[in-house]
Amino acid sequence: MIWIEFYLIFQISLWFVTHLGLKFPTGERNALVVLLGLGIKCFLLFIFIALGFERFIVSPVVLSIVVFFLCFALTKIRPIGFEGSSFERLSRKGFYEFSGFWIIFILLILSLANTYFFPITGADGVWHHVKGMVYALPFADFESKQIISQFRQYPPLIGLLYGWLISAGVDRVTVFFPVLYLCLLYIFYYRCYEHVKSSTIAGIATLILGTTPYLWWHSFLPFLDWSAGVFYAVGMLYWFLLIKNILEPTQSISAKQNRSLAVLSGLLFGLASWTRPEFVLYSAVPIFLLIVVFDCQEEYVDERNSIIIRFSIAALI
């Protein structure tokens, strides 16, 4: 059943990423689909628990199926169209074609092996697992007394992911942390390439980032700093691209693309806040800087308000 739900969630995420109209390379798009797919699943689980749908719906899977068909109907009613893209279609090496990718791949295998053979027994890891077990119950409750008050104050994203996997019979619930590691590196590679226009330089920069001991060490530990950091870092990459488009506008950059970037980066900041509460404050800084960038323009930018509103709502949702 979990494989069916994987398909439903990631297909919904793919439709969303495609609907943004930003023609990302395949590797970058797939990494985004995974990151946003995890966020979509957490949001659906949050709605399911918060609104008490367990009294009417036998399983959260049913809610995923309903949302899937609603999205499918929407894609038929409003077919996805493209206005063009600001991302140049240059001949580039995919990340997997870079020779250093195999070093990253070996580190990924080691991370997955660590999550499988060496369960975390630290206090944080144990309590997040407890939250997941509570959320996996038929009648879950965010205010359950089985969770100490300190951990009830944390946003629910990691606990909901744990609960989803536990309810599906998955024992090694930390398996998605190495996946976040790979998604971050894929997106970082393609963003670097768009900046320097050299696959070699982008690959070396990604290899340096991926082999950083502290970063790799966190890729298999259930610490909230890691998951929140991945979402925030990726959101910041697209935020910088949005700022670049505003400061250096060209005819190939449309207002729709800037609005899409605002939504995408804002959602990633929002997912970081759903992992650690202090990231709400960190997300307020890009909002303030975005307003400053618009106000420093010599001429008024027509889409100013629409971009700020979209970005703010997505980041602070």
PDB file of C-alpha atoms in Angstrom:
ATOM      1  CA  MET A   1       0.000   0.000   0.000  1.00  0.00           C
ATOM      2  CA  ILE A   2       2.801   2.430   0.790  1.00  0.00           C
ATOM      3  CA  TRP A   3       4.154   2.086  -2.761  1.00  0.00           C
ATOM      4  CA  ILE A   4       0.778   3.084  -4.134  1.00  0.00           C
ATOM      5  CA  GLU A   5       0.743   6.089  -1.833  1.00  0.00           C
ATOM      6  CA  PHE A   6       4.279   6.987  -2.879  1.00  0.00           C
ATOM      7  CA  TYR A   7       3.038   7.130  -6.451  1.00  0.00           C
ATOM      8  CA  LEU A   8      -0.022   9.216  -5.547  1.00  0.00           C
ATOM      9  CA  ILE A   9       1.925  11.765  -3.507  1.00  0.00           C
ATOM     10  CA  PHE A  10       4.847  12.170  -5.863  1.00  0.00           C
ATOM     11  CA  GLN A  11       2.536  12.388  -8.882  1.00  0.00           C
ATOM     12  CA  ILE A  12       0.653  15.218  -7.173  1.00  0.00           C
ATOM     13  CA  SER A  13       3.991  16.877  -6.460  1.00  0.00           C
ATOM     14  CA  LEU A  14       5.074  16.405 -10.088  1.00  0.00           C
ATOM     15  CA  TRP A  15       1.890  18.045 -11.335  1.00  0.00           C
ATOM     16  CA  PHE A  16       2.503  20.975  -9.012  1.00  0.00           C
ATOM     17  CA  VAL A  17       6.140  21.447 -10.057  1.00  0.00           C
ATOM     18  CA  THR A  18       5.175  21.169 -13.733  1.00  0.00           C
ATOM     19  CA  HIS A  19       2.314  23.645 -13.262  1.00  0.00           C
ATOM     20  CA  LEU A  20       4.815  26.234 -12.007  1.00  0.00           C
ATOM     21  CA  GLY A  21       6.024  26.510 -15.602  1.00  0.00           C
ATOM     22  CA  LEU A  22       9.717  26.519 -14.733  1.00  0.00           C
ATOM     23  CA  LYS A  23      11.516  24.164 -17.105  1.00  0.00           C
ATOM     24  CA  PHE A  24      13.995  22.676 -14.710  1.00  0.00           C
ATOM     25  CA  PRO A  25      16.440  19.956 -15.788  1.00  0.00           C
ATOM     26  CA  THR A  26      15.098  16.472 -15.091  1.00  0.00           C
ATOM     27  CA  GLY A  27      17.377  15.769 -12.132  1.00  0.00           C
ATOM     28  CA  GLU A  28      16.556  19.050 -10.429  1.00  0.00           C
ATOM     29  CA  ARG A  29      12.845  18.615 -11.084  1.00  0.00           C
ATOM     30  CA  ASN A  30      12.837  15.102  -9.615  1.00  0.00           C
ATOM     31  CA  ALA A  31      14.649  16.299  -6.485  1.00  0.00           C
ATOM     32  CA  LEU A  32      12.054  19.046  -6.069  1.00  0.00           C
ATOM     33  CA  VAL A  33       9.257  16.522  -6.555  1.00  0.00           C
ATOM     34  CA  VAL A  34      10.618  14.450  -3.658  1.00  0.00           C
ATOM     35  CA  LEU A  35      11.066  17.428  -1.307  1.00  0.00           C
ATOM     36  CA  LEU A  36       7.657  18.922  -2.047  1.00  0.00           C
ATOM     37  CA  GLY A  37       6.060  15.461  -2.038  1.00  0.00           C
ATOM     38  CA  LEU A  38       7.151  14.942   1.573  1.00  0.00           C
ATOM     39  CA  GLY A  39       5.671  18.326   2.421  1.00  0.00           C
ATOM     40  CA  ILE A  40       2.396  17.520   0.648  1.00  0.00           C
ATOM     41  CA  LYS A  41       2.063  14.240   2.533  1.00  0.00           C
ATOM     42  CA  CYS A  42       2.703  15.959   5.869  1.00  0.00           C
ATOM     43  CA  PHE A  43       0.120  18.616   5.064  1.00  0.00           C
ATOM     44  CA  LEU A  44      -2.495  15.983   4.191  1.00  0.00           C
ATOM     45  CA  LEU A  45      -1.751  14.082   7.415  1.00  0.00           C
ATOM     46  CA  PHE A  46      -1.998  17.319   9.393  1.00  0.00           C
ATOM     47  CA  ILE A  47      -5.412  18.047   7.869  1.00  0.00           C
ATOM     48  CA  PHE A  48      -6.510  14.456   8.508  1.00  0.00           C
ATOM     49  CA  ILE A  49      -5.610  14.629  12.223  1.00  0.00           C
ATOM     50  CA  ALA A  50      -6.485  18.269  12.934  1.00  0.00           C
ATOM     51  CA  LEU A  51      -9.967  18.063  11.381  1.00  0.00           C
ATOM     52  CA  GLY A  52     -10.714  14.649  12.850  1.00  0.00           C
ATOM     53  CA  PHE A  53     -11.214  12.935   9.500  1.00  0.00           C
ATOM     54  CA  GLU A  54     -10.470   9.580  11.152  1.00  0.00           C
ATOM     55  CA  ARG A  55     -14.088   9.600  12.324  1.00  0.00           C
ATOM     56  CA  PHE A  56     -15.314   9.528   8.714  1.00  0.00           C
ATOM     57  CA  ILE A  57     -12.394   8.135   6.671  1.00  0.00           C
ATOM     58  CA  VAL A  58     -10.909   4.775   7.466  1.00  0.00           C
ATOM     59  CA  SER A  59      -7.338   5.725   6.490  1.00  0.00           C
ATOM     60  CA  PRO A  60      -5.250   8.749   5.429  1.00  0.00           C
ATOM     61  CA  VAL A  61      -4.599   6.876   2.188  1.00  0.00           C
ATOM     62  CA  VAL A  62      -8.208   7.571   1.194  1.00  0.00           C
ATOM     63  CA  LEU A  63      -7.575  11.303   1.586  1.00  0.00           C
ATOM     64  CA  SER A  64      -4.485  11.005  -0.635  1.00  0.00           C
ATOM     65  CA  ILE A  65      -6.569   9.215  -3.294  1.00  0.00           C
ATOM     66  CA  VAL A  66      -9.264  11.909  -3.174  1.00  0.00           C
ATOM     67  CA  VAL A  67      -6.693  14.708  -3.528  1.00  0.00           C
ATOM     68  CA  PHE A  68      -4.993  12.799  -6.347  1.00  0.00           C
ATOM     69  CA  PHE A  69      -8.177  12.591  -8.398  1.00  0.00           C
ATOM     70  CA  LEU A  70      -8.996  16.238  -7.673  1.00  0.00           C
ATOM     71  CA  CYS A  71      -5.585  17.242  -8.981  1.00  0.00           C
ATOM     72  CA  PHE A  72      -5.990  14.949 -11.967  1.00  0.00           C
ATOM     73  CA  ALA A  73      -9.321  16.588 -12.796  1.00  0.00           C
ATOM     74  CA  LEU A  74      -7.720  20.018 -12.435  1.00  0.00           C
ATOM     75  CA  THR A  75      -4.975  19.133 -14.917  1.00  0.00           C
ATOM     76  CA  LYS A  76      -7.655  18.137 -17.414  1.00  0.00           C
ATOM     77  CA  ILE A  77      -9.695  21.297 -16.874  1.00  0.00           C
ATOM     78  CA  ARG A  78      -6.656  23.573 -16.974  1.00  0.00           C
ATOM     79  CA  PRO A  79      -3.961  21.952 -19.148  1.00  0.00           C
ATOM     80  CA  ILE A  80      -0.436  22.957 -18.307  1.00  0.00           C
ATOM     81  CA  GLY A  81       1.114  25.427 -20.737  1.00  0.00           C
ATOM     82  CA  PHE A  82       4.477  27.141 -20.885  1.00  0.00           C
ATOM     83  CA  GLU A  83       5.328  30.706 -21.803  1.00  0.00           C
ATOM     84  CA  GLY A  84       8.975  29.970 -22.251  1.00  0.00           C
ATOM     85  CA  SER A  85      11.662  29.700 -19.666  1.00  0.00           C
ATOM     86  CA  SER A  86      14.451  31.760 -18.233  1.00  0.00           C
ATOM     87  CA  PHE A  87      16.518  28.594 -17.853  1.00  0.00           C
ATOM     88  CA  GLU A  88      18.684  28.199 -20.928  1.00  0.00           C
ATOM     89  CA  ARG A  89      18.714  24.817 -22.623  1.00  0.00           C
ATOM     90  CA  LEU A  90      22.465  24.457 -22.861  1.00  0.00           C
ATOM     91  CA  SER A  91      24.235  21.171 -23.428  1.00  0.00           C
ATOM     92  CA  ARG A  92      25.163  20.151 -19.921  1.00  0.00           C
ATOM     93  CA  LYS A  93      26.250  17.055 -18.086  1.00  0.00           C
ATOM     94  CA  GLY A  94      23.724  15.618 -15.715  1.00  0.00           C
ATOM     95  CA  PHE A  95      24.894  15.291 -12.132  1.00  0.00           C
ATOM     96  CA  TYR A  96      25.079  11.502 -12.484  1.00  0.00           C
ATOM     97  CA  GLU A  97      27.467  11.941 -15.446  1.00  0.00           C
ATOM     98  CA  PHE A  98      29.977  13.863 -13.319  1.00  0.00           C
ATOM     99  CA  SER A  99      32.841  11.562 -12.294  1.00  0.00           C
ATOM    100  CA  GLY A 100      32.662  12.679  -8.674  1.00  0.00           C
ATOM    101  CA  PHE A 101      29.030  11.561  -8.474  1.00  0.00           C
ATOM    102  CA  TRP A 102      30.167   8.061  -7.549  1.00  0.00           C
ATOM    103  CA  ILE A 103      31.818   9.427  -4.416  1.00  0.00           C
ATOM    104  CA  ILE A 104      28.503  11.024  -3.469  1.00  0.00           C
ATOM    105  CA  PHE A 105      26.709   7.774  -4.329  1.00  0.00           C
ATOM    106  CA  ILE A 106      29.015   5.779  -2.018  1.00  0.00           C
ATOM    107  CA  LEU A 107      28.411   8.273   0.796  1.00  0.00           C
ATOM    108  CA  LEU A 108      24.659   7.929   0.184  1.00  0.00           C
ATOM    109  CA  ILE A 109      24.911   4.138   0.478  1.00  0.00           C
ATOM    110  CA  LEU A 110      26.852   4.520   3.727  1.00  0.00           C
ATOM    111  CA  SER A 111      24.177   6.906   5.046  1.00  0.00           C
ATOM    112  CA  LEU A 112      21.433   4.420   4.183  1.00  0.00           C
ATOM    113  CA  ALA A 113      23.442   1.640   5.828  1.00  0.00           C
ATOM    114  CA  ASN A 114      23.790   3.729   8.983  1.00  0.00           C
ATOM    115  CA  THR A 115      20.056   4.342   9.143  1.00  0.00           C
ATOM    116  CA  TYR A 116      19.429   0.612   8.775  1.00  0.00           C
ATOM    117  CA  PHE A 117      22.046  -0.931  11.069  1.00  0.00           C
ATOM    118  CA  PHE A 118      22.588   1.754  13.714  1.00  0.00           C
ATOM    119  CA  PRO A 119      19.330   3.031  15.249  1.00  0.00           C
ATOM    120  CA  ILE A 120      19.574   6.323  17.086  1.00  0.00           C
ATOM    121  CA  THR A 121      19.121   6.049  20.858  1.00  0.00           C
ATOM    122  CA  GLY A 122      19.646   9.708  21.749  1.00  0.00           C
ATOM    123  CA  ALA A 123      16.853  11.587  23.516  1.00  0.00           C
ATOM    124  CA  ASP A 124      15.811  13.593  20.441  1.00  0.00           C
ATOM    125  CA  GLY A 125      15.701  10.538  18.190  1.00  0.00           C
ATOM    126  CA  VAL A 126      13.695   8.524  20.725  1.00  0.00           C
ATOM    127  CA  TRP A 127      11.101  11.223  21.307  1.00  0.00           C
ATOM    128  CA  HIS A 128      10.597  11.942  17.625  1.00  0.00           C
ATOM    129  CA  HIS A 129      10.020   8.237  17.177  1.00  0.00           C
ATOM    130  CA  VAL A 130       7.487   8.354  20.020  1.00  0.00           C
ATOM    131  CA  LYS A 131       5.699  11.230  18.272  1.00  0.00           C
ATOM    132  CA  GLY A 132       5.577   9.162  15.115  1.00  0.00           C
ATOM    133  CA  MET A 133       4.104   6.188  17.002  1.00  0.00           C
ATOM    134  CA  VAL A 134       1.420   8.444  18.501  1.00  0.00           C
ATOM    135  CA  TYR A 135       0.573   9.976  15.114  1.00  0.00           C
ATOM    136  CA  ALA A 136       0.344   6.470  13.645  1.00  0.00           C
ATOM    137  CA  LEU A 137      -2.480   5.531  16.032  1.00  0.00           C
ATOM    138  CA  PRO A 138      -6.035   5.269  14.604  1.00  0.00           C
ATOM    139  CA  PHE A 139      -7.164   8.299  16.639  1.00  0.00           C
ATOM    140  CA  ALA A 140      -4.077  10.492  16.726  1.00  0.00           C
ATOM    141  CA  ASP A 141      -3.938  13.679  18.771  1.00  0.00           C
ATOM    142  CA  PHE A 142      -1.395  16.502  18.531  1.00  0.00           C
ATOM    143  CA  GLU A 143      -1.921  17.216  22.258  1.00  0.00           C
ATOM    144  CA  SER A 144      -1.450  13.614  23.375  1.00  0.00           C
ATOM    145  CA  LYS A 145      -0.071  13.289  26.910  1.00  0.00           C
ATOM    146  CA  GLN A 146       2.126  10.459  25.655  1.00  0.00           C
ATOM    147  CA  ILE A 147       4.382  13.175  24.249  1.00  0.00           C
ATOM    148  CA  ILE A 148       6.171  15.390  26.764  1.00  0.00           C
ATOM    149  CA  SER A 149       5.218  19.058  26.613  1.00  0.00           C
ATOM    150  CA  GLN A 150       8.603  20.147  25.260  1.00  0.00           C
ATOM    151  CA  PHE A 151       8.205  18.026  22.129  1.00  0.00           C
ATOM    152  CA  ARG A 152       4.534  18.897  21.667  1.00  0.00           C
ATOM    153  CA  GLN A 153       5.721  22.451  21.026  1.00  0.00           C
ATOM    154  CA  TYR A 154       7.755  21.427  17.990  1.00  0.00           C
ATOM    155  CA  PRO A 155       6.182  21.664  14.514  1.00  0.00           C
ATOM    156  CA  PRO A 156       4.839  18.306  13.335  1.00  0.00           C
ATOM    157  CA  LEU A 157       6.620  17.622  10.035  1.00  0.00           C
ATOM    158  CA  ILE A 158       9.130  15.002  11.210  1.00  0.00           C
ATOM    159  CA  GLY A 159       6.649  13.345  13.556  1.00  0.00           C
ATOM    160  CA  LEU A 160       4.072  13.088  10.781  1.00  0.00           C
ATOM    161  CA  LEU A 161       6.598  11.528   8.398  1.00  0.00           C
ATOM    162  CA  TYR A 162       7.552   9.036  11.110  1.00  0.00           C
ATOM    163  CA  GLY A 163       3.885   8.279  11.765  1.00  0.00           C
ATOM    164  CA  TRP A 164       3.240   7.721   8.070  1.00  0.00           C
ATOM    165  CA  LEU A 165       6.099   5.241   7.752  1.00  0.00           C
ATOM    166  CA  ILE A 166       5.322   3.466  11.037  1.00  0.00           C
ATOM    167  CA  SER A 167       1.659   3.006  10.091  1.00  0.00           C
ATOM    168  CA  ALA A 168       2.836   1.489   6.790  1.00  0.00           C
ATOM    169  CA  GLY A 169       5.013  -1.036   8.628  1.00  0.00           C
ATOM    170  CA  VAL A 170       8.379   0.597   7.900  1.00  0.00           C
ATOM    171  CA  ASP A 171      10.784   0.030  10.786  1.00  0.00           C
ATOM    172  CA  ARG A 172      13.700   2.197   9.653  1.00  0.00           C
ATOM    173  CA  VAL A 173      11.850   5.499   9.663  1.00  0.00           C
ATOM    174  CA  THR A 174      15.014   7.606   9.354  1.00  0.00           C
ATOM    175  CA  VAL A 175      15.511   6.382   5.785  1.00  0.00           C
ATOM    176  CA  PHE A 176      14.317   9.670   4.292  1.00  0.00           C
ATOM    177  CA  PHE A 177      17.163  11.706   5.858  1.00  0.00           C
ATOM    178  CA  PRO A 178      19.778  10.423   3.346  1.00  0.00           C
ATOM    179  CA  VAL A 179      17.221  11.106   0.604  1.00  0.00           C
ATOM    180  CA  LEU A 180      17.153  14.756   1.682  1.00  0.00           C
ATOM    181  CA  TYR A 181      20.952  14.755   1.414  1.00  0.00           C
ATOM    182  CA  LEU A 182      20.834  13.566  -2.210  1.00  0.00           C
ATOM    183  CA  CYS A 183      18.047  15.993  -3.167  1.00  0.00           C
ATOM    184  CA  LEU A 184      19.991  18.932  -1.737  1.00  0.00           C
ATOM    185  CA  LEU A 185      23.101  18.018  -3.731  1.00  0.00           C
ATOM    186  CA  TYR A 186      21.170  17.521  -6.977  1.00  0.00           C
ATOM    187  CA  ILE A 187      19.514  20.931  -6.719  1.00  0.00           C
ATOM    188  CA  PHE A 188      22.756  22.589  -5.647  1.00  0.00           C
ATOM    189  CA  TYR A 189      24.542  21.163  -8.705  1.00  0.00           C
ATOM    190  CA  TYR A 190      22.019  22.511 -11.203  1.00  0.00           C
ATOM    191  CA  ARG A 191      21.765  25.889  -9.491  1.00  0.00           C
ATOM    192  CA  CYS A 192      25.562  26.177  -9.582  1.00  0.00           C
ATOM    193  CA  TYR A 193      25.549  25.238 -13.244  1.00  0.00           C
ATOM    194  CA  GLU A 194      22.996  27.949 -14.082  1.00  0.00           C
ATOM    195  CA  HIS A 195      25.305  30.458 -12.384  1.00  0.00           C
ATOM    196  CA  VAL A 196      28.742  29.467 -13.706  1.00  0.00           C
ATOM    197  CA  LYS A 197      27.681  27.675 -16.957  1.00  0.00           C
ATOM    198  CA  SER A 198      30.335  24.996 -16.330  1.00  0.00           C
ATOM    199  CA  SER A 199      29.443  21.440 -15.381  1.00  0.00           C
ATOM    200  CA  THR A 200      32.990  20.836 -14.118  1.00  0.00           C
ATOM    201  CA  ILE A 201      32.961  23.749 -11.689  1.00  0.00           C
ATOM    202  CA  ALA A 202      29.401  22.927 -10.586  1.00  0.00           C
ATOM    203  CA  GLY A 203      30.372  19.283 -10.055  1.00  0.00           C
ATOM    204  CA  ILE A 204      33.466  20.129  -8.013  1.00  0.00           C
ATOM    205  CA  ALA A 205      31.502  22.578  -5.862  1.00  0.00           C
ATOM    206  CA  THR A 206      28.817  19.936  -5.268  1.00  0.00           C
ATOM    207  CA  LEU A 207      31.470  17.326  -4.449  1.00  0.00           C
ATOM    208  CA  ILE A 208      33.056  19.661  -1.892  1.00  0.00           C
ATOM    209  CA  LEU A 209      29.661  20.282  -0.310  1.00  0.00           C
ATOM    210  CA  GLY A 210      28.646  16.615  -0.324  1.00  0.00           C
ATOM    211  CA  THR A 211      31.905  15.366   1.202  1.00  0.00           C
ATOM    212  CA  THR A 212      31.926  17.907   4.001  1.00  0.00           C
ATOM    213  CA  PRO A 213      32.152  15.607   7.071  1.00  0.00           C
ATOM    214  CA  TYR A 214      29.704  17.552   9.230  1.00  0.00           C
ATOM    215  CA  LEU A 215      27.116  17.715   6.444  1.00  0.00           C
ATOM    216  CA  TRP A 216      27.392  14.029   5.570  1.00  0.00           C
ATOM    217  CA  TRP A 217      27.320  13.017   9.232  1.00  0.00           C
ATOM    218  CA  HIS A 218      23.985  14.776   9.642  1.00  0.00           C
ATOM    219  CA  SER A 219      22.580  13.047   6.555  1.00  0.00           C
ATOM    220  CA  PHE A 220      21.651   9.951   8.558  1.00  0.00           C
ATOM    221  CA  LEU A 221      20.829  11.446  11.960  1.00  0.00           C
ATOM    222  CA  PRO A 222      17.232  12.385  12.902  1.00  0.00           C
ATOM    223  CA  PHE A 223      18.083  15.934  13.908  1.00  0.00           C
ATOM    224  CA  LEU A 224      15.635  18.683  13.089  1.00  0.00           C
ATOM    225  CA  ASP A 225      18.447  21.050  12.134  1.00  0.00           C
ATOM    226  CA  TRP A 226      19.268  18.850   9.143  1.00  0.00           C
ATOM    227  CA  SER A 227      15.809  18.573   7.624  1.00  0.00           C
ATOM    228  CA  ALA A 228      14.989  22.219   8.294  1.00  0.00           C
ATOM    229  CA  GLY A 229      18.368  23.227   6.878  1.00  0.00           C
ATOM    230  CA  VAL A 230      17.785  21.311   3.639  1.00  0.00           C
ATOM    231  CA  PHE A 231      14.420  22.958   3.004  1.00  0.00           C
ATOM    232  CA  TYR A 232      15.740  26.397   3.946  1.00  0.00           C
ATOM    233  CA  ALA A 233      18.906  26.077   1.837  1.00  0.00           C
ATOM    234  CA  VAL A 234      16.991  24.977  -1.259  1.00  0.00           C
ATOM    235  CA  GLY A 235      14.440  27.743  -0.712  1.00  0.00           C
ATOM    236  CA  MET A 236      17.288  30.250  -0.476  1.00  0.00           C
ATOM    237  CA  LEU A 237      18.740  29.090  -3.811  1.00  0.00           C
ATOM    238  CA  TYR A 238      15.453  29.823  -5.587  1.00  0.00           C
ATOM    239  CA  TRP A 239      15.014  33.061  -3.622  1.00  0.00           C
ATOM    240  CA  PHE A 240      18.362  34.282  -4.931  1.00  0.00           C
ATOM    241  CA  LEU A 241      17.268  33.379  -8.459  1.00  0.00           C
ATOM    242  CA  LEU A 242      14.098  35.417  -7.939  1.00  0.00           C
ATOM    243  CA  ILE A 243      16.131  38.397  -6.721  1.00  0.00           C
ATOM    244  CA  LYS A 244      18.437  38.086  -9.735  1.00  0.00           C
ATOM    245  CA  ASN A 245      15.441  38.133 -12.094  1.00  0.00           C
ATOM    246  CA  ILE A 246      14.120  41.273 -10.395  1.00  0.00           C
ATOM    247  CA  LEU A 247      17.469  43.116 -10.486  1.00  0.00           C
ATOM    248  CA  GLU A 248      18.420  41.966 -13.985  1.00  0.00           C
ATOM    249  CA  PRO A 249      15.150  41.623 -15.923  1.00  0.00           C
ATOM    250  CA  THR A 250      15.244  40.363 -19.504  1.00  0.00           C
ATOM    251  CA  GLN A 251      12.612  39.653 -22.142  1.00  0.00           C
ATOM    252  CA  SER A 252      12.985  35.908 -21.549  1.00  0.00           C
ATOM    253  CA  ILE A 253      11.904  36.318 -17.908  1.00  0.00           C
ATOM    254  CA  SER A 254       8.142  36.601 -17.566  1.00  0.00           C
ATOM    255  CA  ALA A 255       6.102  37.830 -14.619  1.00  0.00           C
ATOM    256  CA  LYS A 256       4.567  34.352 -14.315  1.00  0.00           C
ATOM    257  CA  GLN A 257       8.009  32.790 -13.817  1.00  0.00           C
ATOM    258  CA  ASN A 258       8.845  35.249 -11.050  1.00  0.00           C
ATOM    259  CA  ARG A 259       5.532  34.534  -9.348  1.00  0.00           C
ATOM    260  CA  SER A 260       6.225  30.808  -9.624  1.00  0.00           C
ATOM    261  CA  LEU A 261       9.681  31.249  -8.096  1.00  0.00           C
ATOM    262  CA  ALA A 262       8.126  33.259  -5.263  1.00  0.00           C
ATOM    263  CA  VAL A 263       5.680  30.439  -4.524  1.00  0.00           C
ATOM    264  CA  LEU A 264       8.344  27.730  -4.793  1.00  0.00           C
ATOM    265  CA  SER A 265      10.924  29.404  -2.570  1.00  0.00           C
ATOM    266  CA  GLY A 266       8.235  30.469  -0.110  1.00  0.00           C
ATOM    267  CA  LEU A 267       6.895  26.915   0.219  1.00  0.00           C
ATOM    268  CA  LEU A 268      10.380  25.583   0.924  1.00  0.00           C
ATOM    269  CA  PHE A 269      10.887  28.214   3.632  1.00  0.00           C
ATOM    270  CA  GLY A 270       7.501  27.208   5.013  1.00  0.00           C
ATOM    271  CA  LEU A 271       8.508  23.530   5.170  1.00  0.00           C
ATOM    272  CA  ALA A 272      11.612  24.538   7.128  1.00  0.00           C
ATOM    273  CA  SER A 273       9.343  26.325   9.611  1.00  0.00           C
ATOM    274  CA  TRP A 274       7.196  23.179   9.863  1.00  0.00           C
ATOM    275  CA  THR A 275      10.330  21.419  11.125  1.00  0.00           C
ATOM    276  CA  ARG A 276      11.792  23.947  13.555  1.00  0.00           C
ATOM    277  CA  PRO A 277       9.798  26.895  14.924  1.00  0.00           C
ATOM    278  CA  GLU A 278      12.664  29.412  14.855  1.00  0.00           C
ATOM    279  CA  PHE A 279      12.782  29.165  11.067  1.00  0.00           C
ATOM    280  CA  VAL A 280       9.634  31.297  11.010  1.00  0.00           C
ATOM    281  CA  LEU A 281      11.873  34.184  12.067  1.00  0.00           C
ATOM    282  CA  TYR A 282      14.560  33.178   9.576  1.00  0.00           C
ATOM    283  CA  SER A 283      11.927  33.167   6.816  1.00  0.00           C
ATOM    284  CA  ALA A 284      10.899  36.708   7.725  1.00  0.00           C
ATOM    285  CA  VAL A 285      14.348  37.992   6.698  1.00  0.00           C
ATOM    286  CA  PRO A 286      13.980  37.072   2.973  1.00  0.00           C
ATOM    287  CA  ILE A 287      10.506  38.650   2.989  1.00  0.00           C
ATOM    288  CA  PHE A 288      11.940  41.908   4.319  1.00  0.00           C
ATOM    289  CA  LEU A 289      14.852  41.841   1.853  1.00  0.00           C
ATOM    290  CA  LEU A 290      12.477  41.114  -1.038  1.00  0.00           C
ATOM    291  CA  ILE A 291      10.463  44.220  -0.162  1.00  0.00           C
ATOM    292  CA  VAL A 292      13.677  46.279   0.068  1.00  0.00           C
ATOM    293  CA  VAL A 293      14.800  45.061  -3.387  1.00  0.00           C
ATOM    294  CA  PHE A 294      11.492  46.096  -4.942  1.00  0.00           C
ATOM    295  CA  ASP A 295      11.495  49.486  -3.210  1.00  0.00           C
ATOM    296  CA  CYS A 296      15.050  50.216  -4.368  1.00  0.00           C
ATOM    297  CA  GLN A 297      14.093  49.879  -8.031  1.00  0.00           C
ATOM    298  CA  GLU A 298      14.058  53.160  -9.963  1.00  0.00           C
ATOM    299  CA  GLU A 299      10.800  52.229 -11.662  1.00  0.00           C
ATOM    300  CA  TYR A 300       7.776  50.621 -10.068  1.00  0.00           C
ATOM    301  CA  VAL A 301       7.595  46.871 -10.777  1.00  0.00           C
ATOM    302  CA  ASP A 302       4.063  45.877 -11.782  1.00  0.00           C
ATOM    303  CA  GLU A 303       4.144  42.430 -10.182  1.00  0.00           C
ATOM    304  CA  ARG A 304       5.621  43.733  -6.901  1.00  0.00           C
ATOM    305  CA  ASN A 305       2.565  43.137  -4.718  1.00  0.00           C
ATOM    306  CA  SER A 306       1.608  39.805  -6.262  1.00  0.00           C
ATOM    307  CA  ILE A 307       5.126  38.393  -5.761  1.00  0.00           C
ATOM    308  CA  ILE A 308       5.411  39.623  -2.173  1.00  0.00           C
ATOM    309  CA  ILE A 309       1.959  38.303  -1.251  1.00  0.00           C
ATOM    310  CA  ARG A 310       2.605  34.887  -2.808  1.00  0.00           C
ATOM    311  CA  PHE A 311       6.003  34.570  -1.213  1.00  0.00           C
ATOM    312  CA  SER A 312       4.805  35.693   2.238  1.00  0.00           C
ATOM    313  CA  ILE A 313       1.783  33.401   2.317  1.00  0.00           C
ATOM    314  CA  ALA A 314       3.800  30.390   1.182  1.00  0.00           C
ATOM    315  CA  ALA A 315       6.643  31.065   3.638  1.00  0.00           C
ATOM    316  CA  LEU A 316       4.492  31.732   6.692  1.00  0.00           C
ATOM    317  CA  ILE A 317       1.655  29.251   6.092  1.00  0.00           C
TER     318      ILE A 317
END
